[in-house]
Coordinates of N, CA, C and O in Angstrom, one line a residue:
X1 N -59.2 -33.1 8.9 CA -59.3 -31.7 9.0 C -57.9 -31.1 9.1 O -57.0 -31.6 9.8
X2 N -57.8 -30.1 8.3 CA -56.1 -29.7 7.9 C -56.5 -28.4 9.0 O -57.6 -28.0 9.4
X3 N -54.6 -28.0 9.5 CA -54.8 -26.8 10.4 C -54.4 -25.6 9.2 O -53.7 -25.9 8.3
X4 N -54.9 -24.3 9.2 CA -55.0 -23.1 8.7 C -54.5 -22.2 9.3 O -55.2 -21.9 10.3
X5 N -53.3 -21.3 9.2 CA -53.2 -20.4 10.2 C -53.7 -18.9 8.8 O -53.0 -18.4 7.9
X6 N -54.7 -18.8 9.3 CA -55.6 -18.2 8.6 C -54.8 -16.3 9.0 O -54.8 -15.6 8.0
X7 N -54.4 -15.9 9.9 CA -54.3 -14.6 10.2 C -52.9 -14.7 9.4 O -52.4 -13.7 8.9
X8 N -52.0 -16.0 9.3 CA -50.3 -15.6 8.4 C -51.1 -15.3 7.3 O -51.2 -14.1 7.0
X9 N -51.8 -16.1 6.4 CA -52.6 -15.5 5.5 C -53.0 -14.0 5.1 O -53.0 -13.5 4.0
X10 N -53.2 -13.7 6.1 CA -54.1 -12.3 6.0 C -52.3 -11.6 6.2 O -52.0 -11.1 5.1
X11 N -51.6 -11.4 6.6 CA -50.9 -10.7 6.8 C -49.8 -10.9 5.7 O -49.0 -10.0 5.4
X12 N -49.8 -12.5 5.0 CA -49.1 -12.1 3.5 C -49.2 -11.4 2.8 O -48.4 -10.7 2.2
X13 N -51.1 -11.5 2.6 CA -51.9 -10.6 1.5 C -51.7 -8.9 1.9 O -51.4 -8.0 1.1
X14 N -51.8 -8.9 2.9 CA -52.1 -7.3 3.6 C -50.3 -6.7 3.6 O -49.9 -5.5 3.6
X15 N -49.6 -7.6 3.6 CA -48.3 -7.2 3.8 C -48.1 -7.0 2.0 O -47.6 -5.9 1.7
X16 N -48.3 -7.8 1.2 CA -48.0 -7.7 -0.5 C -48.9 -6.5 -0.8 O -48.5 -5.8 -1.7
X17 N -50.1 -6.2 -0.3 CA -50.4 -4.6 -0.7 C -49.9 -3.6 -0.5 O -49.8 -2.7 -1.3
X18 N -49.4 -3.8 0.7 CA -48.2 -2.5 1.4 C -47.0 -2.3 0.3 O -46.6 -1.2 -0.3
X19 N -46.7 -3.2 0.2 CA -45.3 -3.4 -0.6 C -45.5 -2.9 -2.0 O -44.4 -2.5 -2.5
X20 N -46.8 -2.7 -2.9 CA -47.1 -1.9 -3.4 C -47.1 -1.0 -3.4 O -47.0 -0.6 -4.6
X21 N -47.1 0.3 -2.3 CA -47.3 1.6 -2.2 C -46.0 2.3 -1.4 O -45.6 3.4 -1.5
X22 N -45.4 0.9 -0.4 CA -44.3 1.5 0.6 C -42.9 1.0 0.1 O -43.0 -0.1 -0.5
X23 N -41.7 1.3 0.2 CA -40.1 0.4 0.1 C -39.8 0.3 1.8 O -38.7 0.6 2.3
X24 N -40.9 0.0 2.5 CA -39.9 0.4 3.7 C -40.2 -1.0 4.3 O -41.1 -1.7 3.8
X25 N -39.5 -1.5 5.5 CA -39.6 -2.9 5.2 C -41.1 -3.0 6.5 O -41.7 -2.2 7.2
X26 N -41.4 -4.6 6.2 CA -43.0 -4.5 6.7 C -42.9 -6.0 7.4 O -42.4 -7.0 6.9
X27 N -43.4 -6.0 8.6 CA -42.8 -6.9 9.6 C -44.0 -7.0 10.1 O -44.9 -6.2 9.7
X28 N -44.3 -8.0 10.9 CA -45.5 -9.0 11.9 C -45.3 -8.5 13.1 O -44.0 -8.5 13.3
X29 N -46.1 -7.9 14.3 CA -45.8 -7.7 15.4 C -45.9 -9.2 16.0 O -46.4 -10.2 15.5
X30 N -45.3 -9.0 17.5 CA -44.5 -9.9 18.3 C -44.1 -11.2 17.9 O -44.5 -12.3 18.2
X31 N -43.2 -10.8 17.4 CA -42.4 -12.1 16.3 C -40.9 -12.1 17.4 O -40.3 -11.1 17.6
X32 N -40.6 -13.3 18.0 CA -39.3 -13.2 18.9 C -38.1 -13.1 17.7 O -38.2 -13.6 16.6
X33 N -37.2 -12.4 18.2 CA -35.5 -12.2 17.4 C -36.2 -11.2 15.8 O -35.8 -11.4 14.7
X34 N -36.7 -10.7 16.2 CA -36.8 -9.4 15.1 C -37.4 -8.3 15.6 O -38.4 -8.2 16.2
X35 N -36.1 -7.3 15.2 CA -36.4 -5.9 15.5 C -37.6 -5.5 15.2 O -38.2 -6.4 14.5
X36 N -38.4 -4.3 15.6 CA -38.5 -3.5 15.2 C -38.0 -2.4 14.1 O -36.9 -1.7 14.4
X37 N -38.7 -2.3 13.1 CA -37.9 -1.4 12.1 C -37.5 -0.1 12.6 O -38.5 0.2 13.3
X38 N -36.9 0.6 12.7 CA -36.7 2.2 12.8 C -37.5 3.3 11.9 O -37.9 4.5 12.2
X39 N -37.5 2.5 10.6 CA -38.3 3.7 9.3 C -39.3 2.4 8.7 O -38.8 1.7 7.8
X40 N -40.4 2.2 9.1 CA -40.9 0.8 8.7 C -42.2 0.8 9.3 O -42.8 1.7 10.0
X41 N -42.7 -0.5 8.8 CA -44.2 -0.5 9.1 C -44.7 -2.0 10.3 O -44.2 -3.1 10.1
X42 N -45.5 -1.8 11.3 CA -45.2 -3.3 12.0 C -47.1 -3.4 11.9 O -47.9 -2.5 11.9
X43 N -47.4 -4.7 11.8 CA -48.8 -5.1 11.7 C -49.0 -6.3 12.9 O -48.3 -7.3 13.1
X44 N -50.0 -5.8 13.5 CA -50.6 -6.8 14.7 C -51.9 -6.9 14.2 O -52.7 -6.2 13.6
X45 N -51.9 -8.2 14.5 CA -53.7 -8.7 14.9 C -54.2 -8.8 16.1 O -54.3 -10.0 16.5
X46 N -54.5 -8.1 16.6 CA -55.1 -7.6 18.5 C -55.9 -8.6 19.1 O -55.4 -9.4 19.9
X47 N -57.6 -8.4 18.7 CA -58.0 -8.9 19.3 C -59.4 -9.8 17.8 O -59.8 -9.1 16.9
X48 N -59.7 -11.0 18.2 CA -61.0 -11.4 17.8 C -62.3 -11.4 17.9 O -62.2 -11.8 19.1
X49 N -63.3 -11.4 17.8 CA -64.3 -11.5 17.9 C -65.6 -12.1 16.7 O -65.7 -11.7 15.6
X50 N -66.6 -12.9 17.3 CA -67.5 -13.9 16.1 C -68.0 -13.3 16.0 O -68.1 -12.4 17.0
X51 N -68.5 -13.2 15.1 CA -70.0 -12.9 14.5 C -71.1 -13.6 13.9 O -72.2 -13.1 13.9
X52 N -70.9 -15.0 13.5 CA -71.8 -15.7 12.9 C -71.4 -16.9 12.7 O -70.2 -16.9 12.4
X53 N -72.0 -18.1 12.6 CA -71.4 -19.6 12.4 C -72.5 -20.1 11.3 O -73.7 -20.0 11.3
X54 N -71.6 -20.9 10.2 CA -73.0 -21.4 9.6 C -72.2 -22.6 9.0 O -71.1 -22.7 8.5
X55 N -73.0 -23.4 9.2 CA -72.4 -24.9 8.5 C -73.3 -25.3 7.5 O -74.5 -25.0 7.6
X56 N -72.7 -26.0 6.3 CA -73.4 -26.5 5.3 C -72.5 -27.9 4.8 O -71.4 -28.3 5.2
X57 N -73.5 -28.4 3.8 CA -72.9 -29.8 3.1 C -72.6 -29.8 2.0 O -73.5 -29.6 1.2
X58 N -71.4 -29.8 1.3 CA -70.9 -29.9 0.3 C -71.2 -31.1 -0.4 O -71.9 -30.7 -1.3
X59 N -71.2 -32.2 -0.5 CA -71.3 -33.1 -1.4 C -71.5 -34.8 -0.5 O -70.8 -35.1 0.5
X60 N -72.4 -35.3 -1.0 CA -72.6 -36.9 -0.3 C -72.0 -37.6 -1.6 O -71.9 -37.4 -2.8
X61 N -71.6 -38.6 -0.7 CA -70.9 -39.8 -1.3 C -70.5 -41.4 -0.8 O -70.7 -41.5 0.5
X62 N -70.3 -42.0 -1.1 CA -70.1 -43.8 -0.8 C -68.8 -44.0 -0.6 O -67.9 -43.5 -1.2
X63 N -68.5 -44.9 0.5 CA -67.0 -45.2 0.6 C -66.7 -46.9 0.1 O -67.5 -47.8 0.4
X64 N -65.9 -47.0 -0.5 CA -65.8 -48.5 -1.0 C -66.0 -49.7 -0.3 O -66.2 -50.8 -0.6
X65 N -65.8 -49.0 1.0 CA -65.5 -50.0 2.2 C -67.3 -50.6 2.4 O -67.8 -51.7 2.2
X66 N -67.7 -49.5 2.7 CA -68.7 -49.8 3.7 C -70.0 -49.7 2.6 O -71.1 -50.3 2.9
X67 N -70.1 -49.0 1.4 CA -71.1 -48.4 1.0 C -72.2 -47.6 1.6 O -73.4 -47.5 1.3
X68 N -71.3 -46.9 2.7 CA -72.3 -45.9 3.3 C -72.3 -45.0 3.4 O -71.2 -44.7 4.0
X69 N -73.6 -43.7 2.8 CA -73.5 -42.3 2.7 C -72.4 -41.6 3.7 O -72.2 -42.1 4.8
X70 N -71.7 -40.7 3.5 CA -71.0 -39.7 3.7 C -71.2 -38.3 3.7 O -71.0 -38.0 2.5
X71 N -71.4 -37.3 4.4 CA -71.5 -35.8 3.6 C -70.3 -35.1 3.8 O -70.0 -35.2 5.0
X72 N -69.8 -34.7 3.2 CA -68.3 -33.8 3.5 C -69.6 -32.5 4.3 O -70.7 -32.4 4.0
X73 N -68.8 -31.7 5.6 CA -69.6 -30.9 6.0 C -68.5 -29.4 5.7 O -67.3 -29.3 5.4
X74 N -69.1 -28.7 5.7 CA -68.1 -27.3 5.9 C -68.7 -26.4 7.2 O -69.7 -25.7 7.2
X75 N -68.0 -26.5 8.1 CA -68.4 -24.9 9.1 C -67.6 -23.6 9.0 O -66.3 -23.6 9.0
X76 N -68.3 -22.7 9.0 CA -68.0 -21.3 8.8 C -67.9 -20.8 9.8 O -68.2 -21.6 10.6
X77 N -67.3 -19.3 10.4 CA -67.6 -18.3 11.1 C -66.6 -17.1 10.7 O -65.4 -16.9 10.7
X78 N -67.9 -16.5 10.4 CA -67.5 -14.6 10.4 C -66.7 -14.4 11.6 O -67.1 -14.7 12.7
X79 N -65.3 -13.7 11.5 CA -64.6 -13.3 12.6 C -64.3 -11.9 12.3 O -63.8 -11.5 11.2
X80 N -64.8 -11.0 13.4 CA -64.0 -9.9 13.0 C -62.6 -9.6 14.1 O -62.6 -9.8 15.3
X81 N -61.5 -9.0 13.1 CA -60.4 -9.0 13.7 C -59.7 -7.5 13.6 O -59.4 -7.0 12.6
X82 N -59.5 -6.9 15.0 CA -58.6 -5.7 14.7 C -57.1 -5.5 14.5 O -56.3 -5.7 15.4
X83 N -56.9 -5.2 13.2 CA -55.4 -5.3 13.3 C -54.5 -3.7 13.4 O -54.8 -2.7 12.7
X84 N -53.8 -3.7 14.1 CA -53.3 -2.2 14.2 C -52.1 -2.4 13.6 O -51.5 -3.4 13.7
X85 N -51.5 -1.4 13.0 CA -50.7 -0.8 12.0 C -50.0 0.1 12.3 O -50.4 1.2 12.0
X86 N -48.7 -0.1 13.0 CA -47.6 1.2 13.6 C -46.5 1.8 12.4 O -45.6 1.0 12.1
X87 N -46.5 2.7 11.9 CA -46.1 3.5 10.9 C -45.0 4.1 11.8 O -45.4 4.8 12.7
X88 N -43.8 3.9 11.7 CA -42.2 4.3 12.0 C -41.5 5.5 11.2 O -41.5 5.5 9.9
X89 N -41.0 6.4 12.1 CA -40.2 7.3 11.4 C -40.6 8.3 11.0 O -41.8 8.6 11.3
X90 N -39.6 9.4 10.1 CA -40.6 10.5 9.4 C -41.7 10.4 8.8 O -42.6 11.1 9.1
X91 N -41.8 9.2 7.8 CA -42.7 9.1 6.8 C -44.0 8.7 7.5 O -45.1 9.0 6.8
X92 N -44.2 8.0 9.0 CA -45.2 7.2 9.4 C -46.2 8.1 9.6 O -47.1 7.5 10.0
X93 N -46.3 9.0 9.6 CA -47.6 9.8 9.5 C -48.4 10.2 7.9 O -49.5 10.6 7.7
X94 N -47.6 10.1 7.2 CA -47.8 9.8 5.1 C -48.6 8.2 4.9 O -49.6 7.7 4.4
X95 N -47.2 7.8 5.8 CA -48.2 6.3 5.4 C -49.1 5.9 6.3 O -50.0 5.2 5.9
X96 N -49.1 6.3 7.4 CA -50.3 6.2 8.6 C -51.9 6.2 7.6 O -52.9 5.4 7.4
X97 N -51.5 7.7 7.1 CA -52.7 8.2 6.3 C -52.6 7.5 4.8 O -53.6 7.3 4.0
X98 N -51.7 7.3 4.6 CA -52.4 6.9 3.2 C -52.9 5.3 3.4 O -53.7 5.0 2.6
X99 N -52.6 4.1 4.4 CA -53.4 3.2 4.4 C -54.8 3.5 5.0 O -55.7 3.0 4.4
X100 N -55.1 4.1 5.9 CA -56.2 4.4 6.2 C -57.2 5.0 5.3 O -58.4 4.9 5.2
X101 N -56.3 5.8 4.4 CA -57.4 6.4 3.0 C -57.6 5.0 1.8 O -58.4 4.7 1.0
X102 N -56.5 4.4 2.2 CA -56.7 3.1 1.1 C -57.7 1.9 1.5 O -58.4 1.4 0.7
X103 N -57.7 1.6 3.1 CA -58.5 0.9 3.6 C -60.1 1.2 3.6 O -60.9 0.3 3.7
X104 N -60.4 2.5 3.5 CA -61.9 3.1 3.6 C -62.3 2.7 2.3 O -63.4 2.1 2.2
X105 N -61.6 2.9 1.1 CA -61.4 2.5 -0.3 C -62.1 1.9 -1.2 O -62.0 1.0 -0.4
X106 N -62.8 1.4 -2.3 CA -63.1 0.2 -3.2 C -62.2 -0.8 -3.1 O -62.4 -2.0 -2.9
X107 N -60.5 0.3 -3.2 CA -59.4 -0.8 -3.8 C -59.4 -1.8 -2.6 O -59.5 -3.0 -2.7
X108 N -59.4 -1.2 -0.9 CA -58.8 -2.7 -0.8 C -60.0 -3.9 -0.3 O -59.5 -5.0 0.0
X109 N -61.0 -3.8 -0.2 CA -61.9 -4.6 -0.7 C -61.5 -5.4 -2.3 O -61.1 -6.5 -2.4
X110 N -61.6 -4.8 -3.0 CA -61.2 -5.4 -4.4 C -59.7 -6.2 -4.0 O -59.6 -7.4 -4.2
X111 N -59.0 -5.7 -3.7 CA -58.0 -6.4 -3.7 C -57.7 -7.2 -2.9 O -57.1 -8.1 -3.4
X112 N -58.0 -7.2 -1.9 CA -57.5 -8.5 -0.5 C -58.7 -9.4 -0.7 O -59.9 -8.9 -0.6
X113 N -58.4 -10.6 -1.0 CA -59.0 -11.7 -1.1 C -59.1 -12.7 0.1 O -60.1 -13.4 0.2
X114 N -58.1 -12.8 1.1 CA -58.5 -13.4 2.3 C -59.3 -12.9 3.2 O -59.7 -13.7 4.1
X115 N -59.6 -11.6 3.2 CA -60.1 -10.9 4.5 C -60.7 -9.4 3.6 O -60.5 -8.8 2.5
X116 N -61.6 -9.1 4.7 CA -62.0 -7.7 3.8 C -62.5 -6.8 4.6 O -63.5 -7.1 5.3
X117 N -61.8 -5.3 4.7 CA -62.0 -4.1 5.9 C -63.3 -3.8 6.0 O -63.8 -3.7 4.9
X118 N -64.0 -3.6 7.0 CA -65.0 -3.1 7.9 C -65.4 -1.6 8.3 O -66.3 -0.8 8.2
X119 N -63.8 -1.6 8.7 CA -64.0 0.1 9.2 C -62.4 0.5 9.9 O -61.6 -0.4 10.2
X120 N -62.0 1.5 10.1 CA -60.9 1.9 11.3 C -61.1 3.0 11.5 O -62.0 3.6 11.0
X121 N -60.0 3.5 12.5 CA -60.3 4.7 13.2 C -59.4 5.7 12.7 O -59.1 5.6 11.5
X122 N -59.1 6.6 13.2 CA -58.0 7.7 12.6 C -56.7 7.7 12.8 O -56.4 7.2 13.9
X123 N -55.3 8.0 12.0 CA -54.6 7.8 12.4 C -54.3 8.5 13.7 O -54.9 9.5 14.0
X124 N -53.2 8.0 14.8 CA -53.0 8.9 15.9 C -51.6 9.0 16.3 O -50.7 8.3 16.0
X125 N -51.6 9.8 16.9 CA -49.5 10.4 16.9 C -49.3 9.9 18.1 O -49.7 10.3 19.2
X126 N -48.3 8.2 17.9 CA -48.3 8.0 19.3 C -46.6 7.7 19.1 O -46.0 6.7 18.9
X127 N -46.1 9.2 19.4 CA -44.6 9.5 19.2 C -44.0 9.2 20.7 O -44.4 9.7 21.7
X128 N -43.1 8.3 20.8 CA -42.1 8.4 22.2 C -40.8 8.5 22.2 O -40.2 9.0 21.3
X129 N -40.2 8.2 23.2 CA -38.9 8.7 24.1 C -38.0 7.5 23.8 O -37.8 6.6 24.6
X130 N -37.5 7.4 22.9 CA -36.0 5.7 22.9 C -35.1 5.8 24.1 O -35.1 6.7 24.9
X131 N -34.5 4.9 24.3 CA -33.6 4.5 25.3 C -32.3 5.6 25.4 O -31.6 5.8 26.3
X132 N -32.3 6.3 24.1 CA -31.1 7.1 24.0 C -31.8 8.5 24.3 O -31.5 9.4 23.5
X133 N -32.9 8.9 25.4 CA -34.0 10.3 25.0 C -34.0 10.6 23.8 O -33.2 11.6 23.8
X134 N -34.5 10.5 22.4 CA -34.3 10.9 21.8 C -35.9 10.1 21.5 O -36.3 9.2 22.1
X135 N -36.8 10.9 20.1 CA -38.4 11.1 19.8 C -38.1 10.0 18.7 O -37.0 10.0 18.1
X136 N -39.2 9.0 18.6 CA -38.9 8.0 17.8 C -40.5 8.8 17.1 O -41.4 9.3 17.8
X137 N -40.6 8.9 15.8 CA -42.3 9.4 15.8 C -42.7 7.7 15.4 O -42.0 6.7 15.0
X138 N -44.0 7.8 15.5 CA -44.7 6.7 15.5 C -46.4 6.9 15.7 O -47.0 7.3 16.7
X139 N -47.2 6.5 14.1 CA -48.6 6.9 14.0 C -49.2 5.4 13.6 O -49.1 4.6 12.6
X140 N -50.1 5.2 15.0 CA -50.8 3.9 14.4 C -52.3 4.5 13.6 O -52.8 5.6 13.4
X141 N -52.8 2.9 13.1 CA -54.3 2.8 12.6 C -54.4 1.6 12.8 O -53.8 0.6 12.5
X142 N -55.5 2.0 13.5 CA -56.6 0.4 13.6 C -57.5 0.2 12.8 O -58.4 1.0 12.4
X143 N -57.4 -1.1 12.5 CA -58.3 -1.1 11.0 C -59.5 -2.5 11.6 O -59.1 -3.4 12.3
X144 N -60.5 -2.3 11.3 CA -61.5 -3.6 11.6 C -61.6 -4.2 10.4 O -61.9 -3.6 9.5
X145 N -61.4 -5.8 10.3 CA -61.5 -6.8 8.9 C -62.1 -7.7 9.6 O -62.2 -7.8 10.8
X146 N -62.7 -8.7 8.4 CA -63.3 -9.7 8.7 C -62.9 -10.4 8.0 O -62.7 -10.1 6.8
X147 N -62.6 -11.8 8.4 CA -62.3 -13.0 7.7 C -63.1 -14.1 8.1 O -63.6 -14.2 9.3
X148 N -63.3 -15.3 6.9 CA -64.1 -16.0 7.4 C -63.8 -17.8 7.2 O -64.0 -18.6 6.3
X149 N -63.2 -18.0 8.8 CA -62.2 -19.5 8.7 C -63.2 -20.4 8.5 O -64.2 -20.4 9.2
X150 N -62.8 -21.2 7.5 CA -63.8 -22.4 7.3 C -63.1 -23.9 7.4 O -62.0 -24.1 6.9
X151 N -63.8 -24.7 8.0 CA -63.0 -26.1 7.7 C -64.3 -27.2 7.7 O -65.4 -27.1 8.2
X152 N -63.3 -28.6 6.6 CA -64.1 -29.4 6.4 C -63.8 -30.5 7.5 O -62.7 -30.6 8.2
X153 N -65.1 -31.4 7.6 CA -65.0 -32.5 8.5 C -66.5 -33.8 7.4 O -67.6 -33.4 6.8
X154 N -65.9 -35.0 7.5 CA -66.6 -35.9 6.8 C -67.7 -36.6 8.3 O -67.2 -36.8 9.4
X155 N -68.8 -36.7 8.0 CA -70.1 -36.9 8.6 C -70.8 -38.3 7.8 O -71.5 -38.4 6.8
X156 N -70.3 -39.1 8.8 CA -70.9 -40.7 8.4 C -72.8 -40.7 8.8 O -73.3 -40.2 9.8
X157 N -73.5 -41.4 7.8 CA -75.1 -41.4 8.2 C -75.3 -42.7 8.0 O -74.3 -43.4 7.7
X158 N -76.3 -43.1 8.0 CA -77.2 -44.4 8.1 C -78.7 -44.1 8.2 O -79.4 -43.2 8.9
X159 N -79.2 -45.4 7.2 CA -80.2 -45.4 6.8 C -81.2 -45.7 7.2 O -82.3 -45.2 7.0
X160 N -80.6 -46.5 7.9 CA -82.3 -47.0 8.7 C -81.5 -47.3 10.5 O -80.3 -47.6 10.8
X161 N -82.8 -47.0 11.4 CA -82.0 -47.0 12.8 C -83.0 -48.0 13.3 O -84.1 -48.2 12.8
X162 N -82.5 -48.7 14.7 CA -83.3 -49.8 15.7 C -83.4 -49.3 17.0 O -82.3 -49.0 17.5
X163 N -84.3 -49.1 17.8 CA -84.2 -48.6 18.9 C -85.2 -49.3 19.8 O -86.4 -49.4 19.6
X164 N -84.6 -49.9 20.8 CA -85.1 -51.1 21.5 C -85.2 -50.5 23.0 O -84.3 -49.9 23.5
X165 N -86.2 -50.8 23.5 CA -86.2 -50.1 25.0 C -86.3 -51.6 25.7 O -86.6 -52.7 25.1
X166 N -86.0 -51.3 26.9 CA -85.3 -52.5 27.8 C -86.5 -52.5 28.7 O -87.1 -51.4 29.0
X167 N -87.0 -53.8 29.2 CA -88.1 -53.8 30.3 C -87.3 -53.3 31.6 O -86.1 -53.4 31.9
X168 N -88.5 -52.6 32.4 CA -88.3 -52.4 33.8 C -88.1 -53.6 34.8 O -88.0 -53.4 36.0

C-alpha cells in the first residue's frame, strides 16, 4: 500500500484553477519559512470529517509461488473537508467573491477532478491591524469539498478450511 497525500493533491488542482482567474501569488496555509503574501491568496484545509466507507474487489488472481487466489481489495471513504480561502489586499474582496461565485458553479465541479465542492459560506471582511497599526484588508470563504481517499491492499484466501476441536 503506497502513501497519498491526497489534500497536496487537492491543493495543486485547486491552486492551478486560481491561477487561471488570479496573477497574484497562491500559497498553502501553515507551511514553515513562507510568508504570507501581502496581495495574495492563502488556502487551508481546516478540519475533516467521514462520511462513508465502502470496500470492494477489484480483480482475483494466482501467485506463482503458491497458486493461491488473491483479491486486490480497494477501500474507500467519502471525506468531507473544509478548506478556507484568505483573499489579501485590495483586490481580496473581488477575488473573495469571485471564487465563491465560481465554487457554487458547474465549472468547478467540471473542472477539479480530485475533489469536488459541496457548498460554502459567504465571503466575510475579516480586515486587521499589522504590527506597523496600519489595516491589512483580508476576506475569507469557506468552501465545503469532498474527496474520496482510496487505497489498495492484496487479500490472500483459501479453499478449503479444517477445524478440529480439542477434547475436554
Amino acid at each position: 500500500m503506497s502513501e497519498i497525500d491526497f489534500l497536496n493533491q487537492m491543493f495543486i488542482e485547486i491552486r492551478a484553477m486560481f491561477l487561471e482567474f488570479f496573477t497574484c501569488p497562491i500559497v498553502q496555509g501553515y507551511q514553515n519559512g513562507v510568508p504570507l503574501p501581502i496581495d495574495g491568496i492563502v488556502i487551508t484545509f481546516i478540519t475533516e470529517t467521514d462520511l462513508d466507507q465502502l470496500s470492494y474487489s477489484d480483480e482475483e488472481d494466482t501467485t506463482a509461488l503458491t497458486d493461491e487466489p488473491f483479491k486486490i481489495i480497494t477501500v474507500q471513504t467519502a471525506v468531507k473537508t473544509m478548506m478556507q480561502v484568505d483573499c489579501y489586499g485590495e483586490l481580496g474582496q473581488a477575488r473573495a467573491r469571485q471564487i465563491a461565485t465560481m465554487f457554487k458553479s458547474p465549472y468547478a465541479c467540471e473542472r477539479l477532478q480530485s475533489c469536488k465542492p459541496l457548498d460554502y459560506r459567504p465571503p466575510k471582511n475579516l480586515s486587521f491591524v499589522n504590527e506597523a497599526a496600519e489595516y491589512e484588508p483580508r476576506w475569507m470563504v469557506e468552501i465545503d469539498m469532498q474527496y474520496n481517499p482510496h487505497y489498495t491492499y492484496r487479500q490472500e484466501s483459501t479453499k478449503t478450511i479444517t477445524v478440529d476441536i480439542n477434547p475436554l
